[in-house]
Amino acid sequence: AQRVTQPEKLLSVFKGAPVELKCNYSYSGSPELFWYVQYSRQRLQLLLRHISRESIKGFTADLNKGETSFHLKKPFAQEEDSAMYYCALKPFGNEKLTFGTGTRLTIIP
Amino acid sequence: EPEVTQTPSHQVTQMGQEVILRCVPISNHLYFYWYRQILGQKVEFLVSFYNNEISEKSEIFDDQFSVERPDGSNFTLKIRSTKLEDSAMYFCASSPGVGNEQFFGPGTRLTVL
């Protein structure tokens, strides 16, 4: 069985400060990890996935298999980053996404 | 840019009634999904659908639930006899193929009284 843990329900960060949203996972096989974001009154949308190794809107996330983590980071927070962030896992070759409980990020101006 | 659409945005029903939640996936997508999110809890997978049949379902997706693609564009979730604990936000998603991004709809908030 797979499980995703996001230990922080709420996170407040000052504008311009670094952001780190934590995500740990549990899965015995080979996982694919994602970060989804939901801005106020908008739909869930993919922010980034570990296999693409991109930086989207200044965010990066590195899969650490040793620590089973996929933390989301941004060096300088912006006000428009305020949103709900969900970490999710999908086994390779399978389409079922397993989500964490989410972290509500608030950027303080 | 094409988007997944869902109707209605909010559905209120009495316990024991049947409800049908509707979704229009993105037109060239082949995989379809339903997820739900009970208030304050995580988004949970319900079912995936490909080639006109269920490809995977979770333990939540019991005999009370069914899915259908009745006309080649709509994708529906039916709950036969709603319970109070079915109250949740229901999200439809679609993707072009295995391993591709899943695109989510805006959700239908179901309230069972």
mmCIF file with all atom_site columns, C-alpha atoms in Angstrom:
data_model
loop_
_atom_site.group_PDB
_atom_site.id
_atom_site.type_symbol
_atom_site.label_atom_id
_atom_site.label_alt_id
_atom_site.label_comp_id
_atom_site.label_asym_id
_atom_site.label_entity_id
_atom_site.label_seq_id
_atom_site.pdbx_PDB_ins_code
_atom_site.Cartn_x
_atom_site.Cartn_y
_atom_site.Cartn_z
_atom_site.occupancy
_atom_site.B_iso_or_equiv
_atom_site.pdbx_formal_charge
_atom_site.auth_seq_id
_atom_site.auth_comp_id
_atom_site.auth_asym_id
_atom_site.auth_atom_id
_atom_site.pdbx_PDB_model_num
ATOM 1   C CA . ALA A 1 1   ? 0.000   0.000  0.000   1.00 0.00 ? 1   ALA A CA 1
ATOM 2   C CA . GLN A 1 2   ? 1.169   3.528  -0.663  1.00 0.00 ? 2   GLN A CA 1
ATOM 3   C CA . ARG A 1 3   ? 0.984   6.461  1.687   1.00 0.00 ? 3   ARG A CA 1
ATOM 4   C CA . VAL A 1 4   ? 1.897   10.147 1.437   1.00 0.00 ? 4   VAL A CA 1
ATOM 5   C CA . THR A 1 5   ? 2.505   12.291 4.495   1.00 0.00 ? 5   THR A CA 1
ATOM 6   C CA . GLN A 1 6   ? 2.553   16.066 4.601   1.00 0.00 ? 6   GLN A CA 1
ATOM 7   C CA . PRO A 1 7   ? 3.311   16.937 8.208   1.00 0.00 ? 7   PRO A CA 1
ATOM 8   C CA . GLU A 1 8   ? 2.374   20.624 8.039   1.00 0.00 ? 8   GLU A CA 1
ATOM 9   C CA . LYS A 1 9   ? -1.287  21.537 7.597   1.00 0.00 ? 9   LYS A CA 1
ATOM 10  C CA . LEU A 1 10  ? -0.482  25.255 7.623   1.00 0.00 ? 10  LEU A CA 1
ATOM 11  C CA . LEU A 1 11  ? 2.681   27.135 6.747   1.00 0.00 ? 11  LEU A CA 1
ATOM 12  C CA . SER A 1 12  ? 3.176   30.905 6.807   1.00 0.00 ? 12  SER A CA 1
ATOM 13  C CA . VAL A 1 13  ? 6.237   32.480 5.262   1.00 0.00 ? 13  VAL A CA 1
ATOM 14  C CA . PHE A 1 14  ? 7.235   36.087 4.684   1.00 0.00 ? 14  PHE A CA 1
ATOM 15  C CA . LYS A 1 15  ? 7.500   37.327 1.125   1.00 0.00 ? 15  LYS A CA 1
ATOM 16  C CA . GLY A 1 16  ? 11.057  36.928 -0.099  1.00 0.00 ? 16  GLY A CA 1
ATOM 17  C CA . ALA A 1 17  ? 11.876  34.187 2.418   1.00 0.00 ? 17  ALA A CA 1
ATOM 18  C CA . PRO A 1 18  ? 12.644  30.600 1.395   1.00 0.00 ? 18  PRO A CA 1
ATOM 19  C CA . VAL A 1 19  ? 9.827   28.067 1.339   1.00 0.00 ? 19  VAL A CA 1
ATOM 20  C CA . GLU A 1 20  ? 9.995   24.345 1.988   1.00 0.00 ? 20  GLU A CA 1
ATOM 21  C CA . LEU A 1 21  ? 6.907   22.150 2.018   1.00 0.00 ? 21  LEU A CA 1
ATOM 22  C CA . LYS A 1 22  ? 7.614   18.692 3.315   1.00 0.00 ? 22  LYS A CA 1
ATOM 23  C CA . CYS A 1 23  ? 6.435   15.439 1.789   1.00 0.00 ? 23  CYS A CA 1
ATOM 24  C CA . ASN A 1 24  ? 7.354   11.904 2.790   1.00 0.00 ? 24  ASN A CA 1
ATOM 25  C CA . TYR A 1 25  ? 6.072   8.775  1.159   1.00 0.00 ? 25  TYR A CA 1
ATOM 26  C CA . SER A 1 26  ? 5.808   5.078  1.780   1.00 0.00 ? 26  SER A CA 1
ATOM 27  C CA . TYR A 1 27  ? 5.770   2.667  -1.122  1.00 0.00 ? 27  TYR A CA 1
ATOM 28  C CA . SER A 1 28  ? 7.640   -0.586 -1.657  1.00 0.00 ? 28  SER A CA 1
ATOM 29  C CA . GLY A 1 29  ? 7.933   -0.295 -5.443  1.00 0.00 ? 29  GLY A CA 1
ATOM 30  C CA . SER A 1 30  ? 9.058   2.413  -7.837  1.00 0.00 ? 30  SER A CA 1
ATOM 31  C CA . PRO A 1 31  ? 6.968   5.542  -7.374  1.00 0.00 ? 31  PRO A CA 1
ATOM 32  C CA . GLU A 1 32  ? 6.328   8.611  -9.421  1.00 0.00 ? 32  GLU A CA 1
ATOM 33  C CA . LEU A 1 33  ? 5.956   11.738 -7.268  1.00 0.00 ? 33  LEU A CA 1
ATOM 34  C CA . PHE A 1 34  ? 4.027   14.912 -7.995  1.00 0.00 ? 34  PHE A CA 1
ATOM 35  C CA . TRP A 1 35  ? 3.149   18.246 -6.480  1.00 0.00 ? 35  TRP A CA 1
ATOM 36  C CA . TYR A 1 36  ? -0.327  19.589 -7.220  1.00 0.00 ? 36  TYR A CA 1
ATOM 37  C CA . VAL A 1 37  ? -1.441  23.118 -6.347  1.00 0.00 ? 37  VAL A CA 1
ATOM 38  C CA . GLN A 1 38  ? -4.889  24.575 -5.810  1.00 0.00 ? 38  GLN A CA 1
ATOM 39  C CA . TYR A 1 39  ? -5.121  28.372 -5.841  1.00 0.00 ? 39  TYR A CA 1
ATOM 40  C CA . SER A 1 40  ? -8.113  30.051 -4.255  1.00 0.00 ? 40  SER A CA 1
ATOM 41  C CA . ARG A 1 41  ? -11.332 29.178 -6.144  1.00 0.00 ? 41  ARG A CA 1
ATOM 42  C CA . GLN A 1 42  ? -9.410  27.311 -8.836  1.00 0.00 ? 42  GLN A CA 1
ATOM 43  C CA . ARG A 1 43  ? -9.060  23.645 -9.710  1.00 0.00 ? 43  ARG A CA 1
ATOM 44  C CA . LEU A 1 44  ? -6.297  21.261 -8.747  1.00 0.00 ? 44  LEU A CA 1
ATOM 45  C CA . GLN A 1 45  ? -3.441  21.572 -11.212 1.00 0.00 ? 45  GLN A CA 1
ATOM 46  C CA . LEU A 1 46  ? -0.126  19.860 -11.628 1.00 0.00 ? 46  LEU A CA 1
ATOM 47  C CA . LEU A 1 47  ? 2.799   21.961 -10.441 1.00 0.00 ? 47  LEU A CA 1
ATOM 48  C CA . LEU A 1 48  ? 5.637   19.550 -11.110 1.00 0.00 ? 48  LEU A CA 1
ATOM 49  C CA . ARG A 1 49  ? 6.580   15.890 -11.317 1.00 0.00 ? 49  ARG A CA 1
ATOM 50  C CA . HIS A 1 50  ? 9.859   14.349 -10.309 1.00 0.00 ? 50  HIS A CA 1
ATOM 51  C CA . ILE A 1 51  ? 10.640  12.690 -13.630 1.00 0.00 ? 51  ILE A CA 1
ATOM 52  C CA . SER A 1 52  ? 10.641  15.980 -15.530 1.00 0.00 ? 52  SER A CA 1
ATOM 53  C CA . ARG A 1 53  ? 13.145  17.571 -13.134 1.00 0.00 ? 53  ARG A CA 1
ATOM 54  C CA . GLU A 1 54  ? 11.914  21.043 -14.081 1.00 0.00 ? 54  GLU A CA 1
ATOM 55  C CA . SER A 1 55  ? 11.584  24.231 -12.104 1.00 0.00 ? 55  SER A CA 1
ATOM 56  C CA . ILE A 1 56  ? 8.036   25.583 -12.345 1.00 0.00 ? 56  ILE A CA 1
ATOM 57  C CA . LYS A 1 57  ? 7.227   29.080 -11.021 1.00 0.00 ? 57  LYS A CA 1
ATOM 58  C CA . GLY A 1 58  ? 10.572  28.937 -9.208  1.00 0.00 ? 58  GLY A CA 1
ATOM 59  C CA . PHE A 1 59  ? 9.664   25.723 -7.357  1.00 0.00 ? 59  PHE A CA 1
ATOM 60  C CA . THR A 1 60  ? 11.825  22.602 -7.399  1.00 0.00 ? 60  THR A CA 1
ATOM 61  C CA . ALA A 1 61  ? 11.490  19.209 -5.768  1.00 0.00 ? 61  ALA A CA 1
ATOM 62  C CA . ASP A 1 62  ? 14.043  16.429 -5.592  1.00 0.00 ? 62  ASP A CA 1
ATOM 63  C CA . LEU A 1 63  ? 13.144  12.823 -5.001  1.00 0.00 ? 63  LEU A CA 1
ATOM 64  C CA . ASN A 1 64  ? 15.269  11.430 -2.184  1.00 0.00 ? 64  ASN A CA 1
ATOM 65  C CA . LYS A 1 65  ? 14.794  7.669  -2.214  1.00 0.00 ? 65  LYS A CA 1
ATOM 66  C CA . GLY A 1 66  ? 16.967  7.160  0.852   1.00 0.00 ? 66  GLY A CA 1
ATOM 67  C CA . GLU A 1 67  ? 14.793  9.449  2.978   1.00 0.00 ? 67  GLU A CA 1
ATOM 68  C CA . THR A 1 68  ? 11.640  8.664  0.956   1.00 0.00 ? 68  THR A CA 1
ATOM 69  C CA . SER A 1 69  ? 11.006  12.375 0.623   1.00 0.00 ? 69  SER A CA 1
ATOM 70  C CA . PHE A 1 70  ? 9.949   14.788 -2.094  1.00 0.00 ? 70  PHE A CA 1
ATOM 71  C CA . HIS A 1 71  ? 10.072  18.200 -0.473  1.00 0.00 ? 71  HIS A CA 1
ATOM 72  C CA . LEU A 1 72  ? 8.990   21.262 -2.457  1.00 0.00 ? 72  LEU A CA 1
ATOM 73  C CA . LYS A 1 73  ? 11.283  24.273 -2.304  1.00 0.00 ? 73  LYS A CA 1
ATOM 74  C CA . LYS A 1 74  ? 11.435  27.830 -3.519  1.00 0.00 ? 74  LYS A CA 1
ATOM 75  C CA . PRO A 1 75  ? 14.249  30.225 -2.601  1.00 0.00 ? 75  PRO A CA 1
ATOM 76  C CA . PHE A 1 76  ? 12.176  33.432 -2.526  1.00 0.00 ? 76  PHE A CA 1
ATOM 77  C CA . ALA A 1 77  ? 8.447   33.289 -1.785  1.00 0.00 ? 77  ALA A CA 1
ATOM 78  C CA . GLN A 1 78  ? 6.026   35.517 -3.672  1.00 0.00 ? 78  GLN A CA 1
ATOM 79  C CA . GLU A 1 79  ? 2.527   36.551 -2.623  1.00 0.00 ? 79  GLU A CA 1
ATOM 80  C CA . GLU A 1 80  ? 0.980   34.663 -5.543  1.00 0.00 ? 80  GLU A CA 1
ATOM 81  C CA . ASP A 1 81  ? 2.391   31.414 -4.107  1.00 0.00 ? 81  ASP A CA 1
ATOM 82  C CA . SER A 1 82  ? -0.328  31.408 -1.447  1.00 0.00 ? 82  SER A CA 1
ATOM 83  C CA . ALA A 1 83  ? -2.336  28.257 -2.145  1.00 0.00 ? 83  ALA A CA 1
ATOM 84  C CA . MET A 1 84  ? -3.035  24.699 -1.055  1.00 0.00 ? 84  MET A CA 1
ATOM 85  C CA . TYR A 1 85  ? -0.247  22.296 -2.034  1.00 0.00 ? 85  TYR A CA 1
ATOM 86  C CA . TYR A 1 86  ? -0.725  18.542 -2.321  1.00 0.00 ? 86  TYR A CA 1
ATOM 87  C CA . CYS A 1 87  ? 2.003   15.951 -2.681  1.00 0.00 ? 87  CYS A CA 1
ATOM 88  C CA . ALA A 1 88  ? 0.910   12.839 -4.579  1.00 0.00 ? 88  ALA A CA 1
ATOM 89  C CA . LEU A 1 89  ? 2.323   9.452  -5.507  1.00 0.00 ? 89  LEU A CA 1
ATOM 90  C CA . LYS A 1 90  ? 1.567   7.127  -8.375  1.00 0.00 ? 90  LYS A CA 1
ATOM 91  C CA . PRO A 1 91  ? 3.171   3.722  -8.950  1.00 0.00 ? 91  PRO A CA 1
ATOM 92  C CA . PHE A 1 92  ? 4.846   3.483  -12.351 1.00 0.00 ? 92  PHE A CA 1
ATOM 93  C CA . GLY A 1 93  ? 2.482   1.875  -14.847 1.00 0.00 ? 93  GLY A CA 1
ATOM 94  C CA . ASN A 1 94  ? -0.536  2.557  -12.644 1.00 0.00 ? 94  ASN A CA 1
ATOM 95  C CA . GLU A 1 95  ? -2.884  5.519  -12.802 1.00 0.00 ? 95  GLU A CA 1
ATOM 96  C CA . LYS A 1 96  ? -4.085  5.744  -9.212  1.00 0.00 ? 96  LYS A CA 1
ATOM 97  C CA . LEU A 1 97  ? -2.879  8.928  -7.518  1.00 0.00 ? 97  LEU A CA 1
ATOM 98  C CA . THR A 1 98  ? -2.494  8.835  -3.742  1.00 0.00 ? 98  THR A CA 1
ATOM 99  C CA . PHE A 1 99  ? -2.553  12.289 -2.189  1.00 0.00 ? 99  PHE A CA 1
ATOM 100 C CA . GLY A 1 100 ? -1.266  13.709 1.051   1.00 0.00 ? 100 GLY A CA 1
ATOM 101 C CA . THR A 1 101 ? -3.527  15.810 3.250   1.00 0.00 ? 101 THR A CA 1
ATOM 102 C CA . GLY A 1 102 ? -2.146  19.038 1.832   1.00 0.00 ? 102 GLY A CA 1
ATOM 103 C CA . THR A 1 103 ? -0.367  22.096 3.196   1.00 0.00 ? 103 THR A CA 1
ATOM 104 C CA . ARG A 1 104 ? -1.949  25.524 3.080   1.00 0.00 ? 104 ARG A CA 1
ATOM 105 C CA . LEU A 1 105 ? 0.832   27.982 2.307   1.00 0.00 ? 105 LEU A CA 1
ATOM 106 C CA . THR A 1 106 ? 0.279   31.625 3.167   1.00 0.00 ? 106 THR A CA 1
ATOM 107 C CA . ILE A 1 107 ? 2.786   34.249 2.069   1.00 0.00 ? 107 ILE A CA 1
ATOM 108 C CA . ILE A 1 108 ? 2.841   37.238 4.387   1.00 0.00 ? 108 ILE A CA 1
ATOM 109 C CA . PRO A 1 109 ? 3.447   40.512 2.532   1.00 0.00 ? 109 PRO A CA 1
ATOM 110 C CA . GLU B 2 1   ? -7.116  25.772 -23.532 1.00 0.00 ? 1   GLU B CA 1
ATOM 111 C CA . PRO B 2 2   ? -9.416  22.742 -23.126 1.00 0.00 ? 2   PRO B CA 1
ATOM 112 C CA . GLU B 2 3   ? -10.569 21.941 -19.604 1.00 0.00 ? 3   GLU B CA 1
ATOM 113 C CA . VAL B 2 4   ? -12.468 19.231 -17.796 1.00 0.00 ? 4   VAL B CA 1
ATOM 114 C CA . THR B 2 5   ? -15.928 20.456 -16.866 1.00 0.00 ? 5   THR B CA 1
ATOM 115 C CA . GLN B 2 6   ? -18.267 19.147 -14.185 1.00 0.00 ? 6   GLN B CA 1
ATOM 116 C CA . THR B 2 7   ? -21.960 19.685 -13.486 1.00 0.00 ? 7   THR B CA 1
ATOM 117 C CA . PRO B 2 8   ? -23.567 20.582 -11.212 1.00 0.00 ? 8   PRO B CA 1
ATOM 118 C CA . SER B 2 9   ? -21.161 22.609 -9.104  1.00 0.00 ? 9   SER B CA 1
ATOM 119 C CA . HIS B 2 10  ? -23.255 21.838 -6.008  1.00 0.00 ? 10  HIS B CA 1
ATOM 120 C CA . GLN B 2 11  ? -25.789 19.074 -5.483  1.00 0.00 ? 11  GLN B CA 1
ATOM 121 C CA . VAL B 2 12  ? -27.963 18.708 -2.408  1.00 0.00 ? 12  VAL B CA 1
ATOM 122 C CA . THR B 2 13  ? -29.856 15.462 -1.920  1.00 0.00 ? 13  THR B CA 1
ATOM 123 C CA . GLN B 2 14  ? -31.727 13.509 0.705   1.00 0.00 ? 14  GLN B CA 1
ATOM 124 C CA . MET B 2 15  ? -30.220 10.380 2.200   1.00 0.00 ? 15  MET B CA 1
ATOM 125 C CA . GLY B 2 16  ? -31.254 7.323  0.209   1.00 0.00 ? 16  GLY B CA 1
ATOM 126 C CA . GLN B 2 17  ? -31.703 9.201  -3.060  1.00 0.00 ? 17  GLN B CA 1
ATOM 127 C CA . GLU B 2 18  ? -29.757 8.469  -6.225  1.00 0.00 ? 18  GLU B CA 1
ATOM 128 C CA . VAL B 2 19  ? -27.430 11.114 -7.632  1.00 0.00 ? 19  VAL B CA 1
ATOM 129 C CA . ILE B 2 20  ? -25.583 11.366 -10.921 1.00 0.00 ? 20  ILE B CA 1
ATOM 130 C CA . LEU B 2 21  ? -22.534 13.583 -11.155 1.00 0.00 ? 21  LEU B CA 1
ATOM 131 C CA . ARG B 2 22  ? -21.517 14.567 -14.646 1.00 0.00 ? 22  ARG B CA 1
ATOM 132 C CA . CYS B 2 23  ? -18.159 15.272 -16.203 1.00 0.00 ? 23  CYS B CA 1
ATOM 133 C CA . VAL B 2 24  ? -17.009 16.191 -19.675 1.00 0.00 ? 24  VAL B CA 1
ATOM 134 C CA . PRO B 2 25  ? -13.359 15.149 -20.021 1.00 0.00 ? 25  PRO B CA 1
ATOM 135 C CA . ILE B 2 26  ? -10.959 16.801 -22.440 1.00 0.00 ? 26  ILE B CA 1
ATOM 136 C CA . SER B 2 27  ? -11.938 15.570 -25.886 1.00 0.00 ? 27  SER B CA 1
ATOM 137 C CA . ASN B 2 28  ? -8.895  13.566 -26.998 1.00 0.00 ? 28  ASN B CA 1
ATOM 138 C CA . HIS B 2 29  ? -8.266  12.001 -23.587 1.00 0.00 ? 29  HIS B CA 1
ATOM 139 C CA . LEU B 2 30  ? -8.609  8.264  -23.122 1.00 0.00 ? 30  LEU B CA 1
ATOM 140 C CA . TYR B 2 31  ? -8.361  7.757  -19.352 1.00 0.00 ? 31  TYR B CA 1
ATOM 141 C CA . PHE B 2 32  ? -10.962 9.039  -16.916 1.00 0.00 ? 32  PHE B CA 1
ATOM 142 C CA . TYR B 2 33  ? -11.022 9.166  -13.142 1.00 0.00 ? 33  TYR B CA 1
ATOM 143 C CA . TRP B 2 34  ? -13.148 10.068 -10.169 1.00 0.00 ? 34  TRP B CA 1
ATOM 144 C CA . TYR B 2 35  ? -11.693 11.236 -6.881  1.00 0.00 ? 35  TYR B CA 1
ATOM 145 C CA . ARG B 2 36  ? -13.411 12.577 -3.796  1.00 0.00 ? 36  ARG B CA 1
ATOM 146 C CA . GLN B 2 37  ? -12.423 14.804 -0.898  1.00 0.00 ? 37  GLN B CA 1
ATOM 147 C CA . ILE B 2 38  ? -14.401 14.759 2.322   1.00 0.00 ? 38  ILE B CA 1
ATOM 148 C CA . LEU B 2 39  ? -14.166 18.136 4.059   1.00 0.00 ? 39  LEU B CA 1
ATOM 149 C CA . GLY B 2 40  ? -10.859 18.457 5.900   1.00 0.00 ? 40  GLY B CA 1
ATOM 150 C CA . GLN B 2 41  ? -9.520  15.175 4.547   1.00 0.00 ? 41  GLN B CA 1
ATOM 151 C CA . LYS B 2 42  ? -7.293  14.110 1.682   1.00 0.00 ? 42  LYS B CA 1
ATOM 152 C CA . VAL B 2 43  ? -8.243  13.682 -1.953  1.00 0.00 ? 43  VAL B CA 1
ATOM 153 C CA . GLU B 2 44  ? -9.011  9.969  -2.413  1.00 0.00 ? 44  GLU B CA 1
ATOM 154 C CA . PHE B 2 45  ? -9.022  7.892  -5.585  1.00 0.00 ? 45  PHE B CA 1
ATOM 155 C CA . LEU B 2 46  ? -12.335 6.225  -6.406  1.00 0.00 ? 46  LEU B CA 1
ATOM 156 C CA . VAL B 2 47  ? -12.070 4.720  -9.873  1.00 0.00 ? 47  VAL B CA 1
ATOM 157 C CA . SER B 2 48  ? -10.274 4.817  -13.205 1.00 0.00 ? 48  SER B CA 1
ATOM 158 C CA . PHE B 2 49  ? -11.936 4.060  -16.542 1.00 0.00 ? 49  PHE B CA 1
ATOM 159 C CA . TYR B 2 50  ? -10.407 3.186  -19.891 1.00 0.00 ? 50  TYR B CA 1
ATOM 160 C CA . ASN B 2 51  ? -11.737 1.657  -23.085 1.00 0.00 ? 51  ASN B CA 1
ATOM 161 C CA . ASN B 2 52  ? -15.289 1.620  -21.690 1.00 0.00 ? 52  ASN B CA 1
ATOM 162 C CA . GLU B 2 53  ? -14.497 -0.342 -18.590 1.00 0.00 ? 53  GLU B CA 1
ATOM 163 C CA . ILE B 2 54  ? -13.224 0.150  -15.073 1.00 0.00 ? 54  ILE B CA 1
ATOM 164 C CA . SER B 2 55  ? -9.465  -0.342 -14.977 1.00 0.00 ? 55  SER B CA 1
ATOM 165 C CA . GLU B 2 56  ? -9.061  0.099  -11.234 1.00 0.00 ? 56  GLU B CA 1
ATOM 166 C CA . LYS B 2 57  ? -11.236 0.932  -8.254  1.00 0.00 ? 57  LYS B CA 1
ATOM 167 C CA . SER B 2 58  ? -10.627 1.606  -4.583  1.00 0.00 ? 58  SER B CA 1
ATOM 168 C CA . GLU B 2 59  ? -12.288 -0.043 -1.600  1.00 0.00 ? 59  GLU B CA 1
ATOM 169 C CA . ILE B 2 60  ? -14.487 3.062  -1.298  1.00 0.00 ? 60  ILE B CA 1
ATOM 170 C CA . PHE B 2 61  ? -16.024 2.300  -4.712  1.00 0.00 ? 61  PHE B CA 1
ATOM 171 C CA . ASP B 2 62  ? -18.526 -0.305 -3.569  1.00 0.00 ? 62  ASP B CA 1
ATOM 172 C CA . ASP B 2 63  ? -21.740 -1.561 -5.185  1.00 0.00 ? 63  ASP B CA 1
ATOM 173 C CA . GLN B 2 64  ? -23.436 1.756  -4.484  1.00 0.00 ? 64  GLN B CA 1
ATOM 174 C CA . PHE B 2 65  ? -21.191 3.447  -7.029  1.00 0.00 ? 65  PHE B CA 1
ATOM 175 C CA . SER B 2 66  ? -21.101 3.058  -10.794 1.00 0.00 ? 66  SER B CA 1
ATOM 176 C CA . VAL B 2 67  ? -19.525 4.906  -13.705 1.00 0.00 ? 67  VAL B CA 1
ATOM 177 C CA . GLU B 2 68  ? -20.553 5.229  -17.288 1.00 0.00 ? 68  GLU B CA 1
ATOM 178 C CA . ARG B 2 69  ? -19.523 6.915  -20.501 1.00 0.00 ? 69  ARG B CA 1
ATOM 179 C CA . PRO B 2 70  ? -22.962 7.020  -22.063 1.00 0.00 ? 70  PRO B CA 1
ATOM 180 C CA . ASP B 2 71  ? -22.362 9.019  -25.226 1.00 0.00 ? 71  ASP B CA 1
ATOM 181 C CA . GLY B 2 72  ? -18.653 9.355  -25.986 1.00 0.00 ? 72  GLY B CA 1
ATOM 182 C CA . SER B 2 73  ? -18.315 12.753 -24.341 1.00 0.00 ? 73  SER B CA 1
ATOM 183 C CA . ASN B 2 74  ? -19.848 12.574 -20.865 1.00 0.00 ? 74  ASN B CA 1
ATOM 184 C CA . PHE B 2 75  ? -18.431 10.542 -17.997 1.00 0.00 ? 75  PHE B CA 1
ATOM 185 C CA . THR B 2 76  ? -20.802 10.033 -15.095 1.00 0.00 ? 76  THR B CA 1
ATOM 186 C CA . LEU B 2 77  ? -20.587 8.846  -11.505 1.00 0.00 ? 77  LEU B CA 1
ATOM 187 C CA . LYS B 2 78  ? -23.790 7.439  -10.045 1.00 0.00 ? 78  LYS B CA 1
ATOM 188 C CA . ILE B 2 79  ? -24.384 6.869  -6.357  1.00 0.00 ? 79  ILE B CA 1
ATOM 189 C CA . ARG B 2 80  ? -27.433 4.620  -6.030  1.00 0.00 ? 80  ARG B CA 1
ATOM 190 C CA . SER B 2 81  ? -28.565 5.295  -2.483  1.00 0.00 ? 81  SER B CA 1
ATOM 191 C CA . THR B 2 82  ? -26.693 8.168  -0.903  1.00 0.00 ? 82  THR B CA 1
ATOM 192 C CA . LYS B 2 83  ? -25.512 8.094  2.699   1.00 0.00 ? 83  LYS B CA 1
ATOM 193 C CA . LEU B 2 84  ? -24.587 11.022 4.926   1.00 0.00 ? 84  LEU B CA 1
ATOM 194 C CA . GLU B 2 85  ? -20.921 10.011 4.656   1.00 0.00 ? 85  GLU B CA 1
ATOM 195 C CA . ASP B 2 86  ? -21.035 10.435 0.862   1.00 0.00 ? 86  ASP B CA 1
ATOM 196 C CA . SER B 2 87  ? -21.032 14.204 1.411   1.00 0.00 ? 87  SER B CA 1
ATOM 197 C CA . ALA B 2 88  ? -17.815 15.372 -0.220  1.00 0.00 ? 88  ALA B CA 1
ATOM 198 C CA . MET B 2 89  ? -16.268 17.216 -3.135  1.00 0.00 ? 89  MET B CA 1
ATOM 199 C CA . TYR B 2 90  ? -16.121 14.907 -6.145  1.00 0.00 ? 90  TYR B CA 1
ATOM 200 C CA . PHE B 2 91  ? -13.435 15.563 -8.736  1.00 0.00 ? 91  PHE B CA 1
ATOM 201 C CA . CYS B 2 92  ? -13.352 14.187 -12.245 1.00 0.00 ? 92  CYS B CA 1
ATOM 202 C CA . ALA B 2 93  ? -10.023 13.974 -14.077 1.00 0.00 ? 93  ALA B CA 1
ATOM 203 C CA . SER B 2 94  ? -8.842  12.855 -17.490 1.00 0.00 ? 94  SER B CA 1
ATOM 204 C CA . SER B 2 95  ? -5.514  12.116 -19.130 1.00 0.00 ? 95  SER B CA 1
ATOM 205 C CA . PRO B 2 96  ? -4.410  11.397 -22.693 1.00 0.00 ? 96  PRO B CA 1
ATOM 206 C CA . GLY B 2 97  ? -2.622  8.178  -21.799 1.00 0.00 ? 97  GLY B CA 1
ATOM 207 C CA . VAL B 2 98  ? -0.791  6.121  -19.234 1.00 0.00 ? 98  VAL B CA 1
ATOM 208 C CA . GLY B 2 99  ? 1.845   8.145  -17.454 1.00 0.00 ? 99  GLY B CA 1
ATOM 209 C CA . ASN B 2 100 ? 0.500   11.479 -18.665 1.00 0.00 ? 100 ASN B CA 1
ATOM 210 C CA . GLU B 2 101 ? -0.688  14.341 -16.489 1.00 0.00 ? 101 GLU B CA 1
ATOM 211 C CA . GLN B 2 102 ? -4.171  14.004 -15.042 1.00 0.00 ? 102 GLN B CA 1
ATOM 212 C CA . PHE B 2 103 ? -6.231  17.156 -15.612 1.00 0.00 ? 103 PHE B CA 1
ATOM 213 C CA . PHE B 2 104 ? -8.812  17.853 -12.943 1.00 0.00 ? 104 PHE B CA 1
ATOM 214 C CA . GLY B 2 105 ? -12.246 19.388 -13.150 1.00 0.00 ? 105 GLY B CA 1
ATOM 215 C CA . PRO B 2 106 ? -13.470 22.054 -10.719 1.00 0.00 ? 106 PRO B CA 1
ATOM 216 C CA . GLY B 2 107 ? -15.410 19.525 -8.644  1.00 0.00 ? 107 GLY B CA 1
ATOM 217 C CA . THR B 2 108 ? -19.005 18.934 -7.605  1.00 0.00 ? 108 THR B CA 1
ATOM 218 C CA . ARG B 2 109 ? -19.842 19.502 -3.967  1.00 0.00 ? 109 ARG B CA 1
ATOM 219 C CA . LEU B 2 110 ? -22.326 16.831 -2.895  1.00 0.00 ? 110 LEU B CA 1
ATOM 220 C CA . THR B 2 111 ? -24.282 17.444 0.297   1.00 0.00 ? 111 THR B CA 1
ATOM 221 C CA . VAL B 2 112 ? -26.390 14.576 1.630   1.00 0.00 ? 112 VAL B CA 1
ATOM 222 C CA . LEU B 2 113 ? -29.007 15.594 4.212   1.00 0.00 ? 113 LEU B CA 1
#
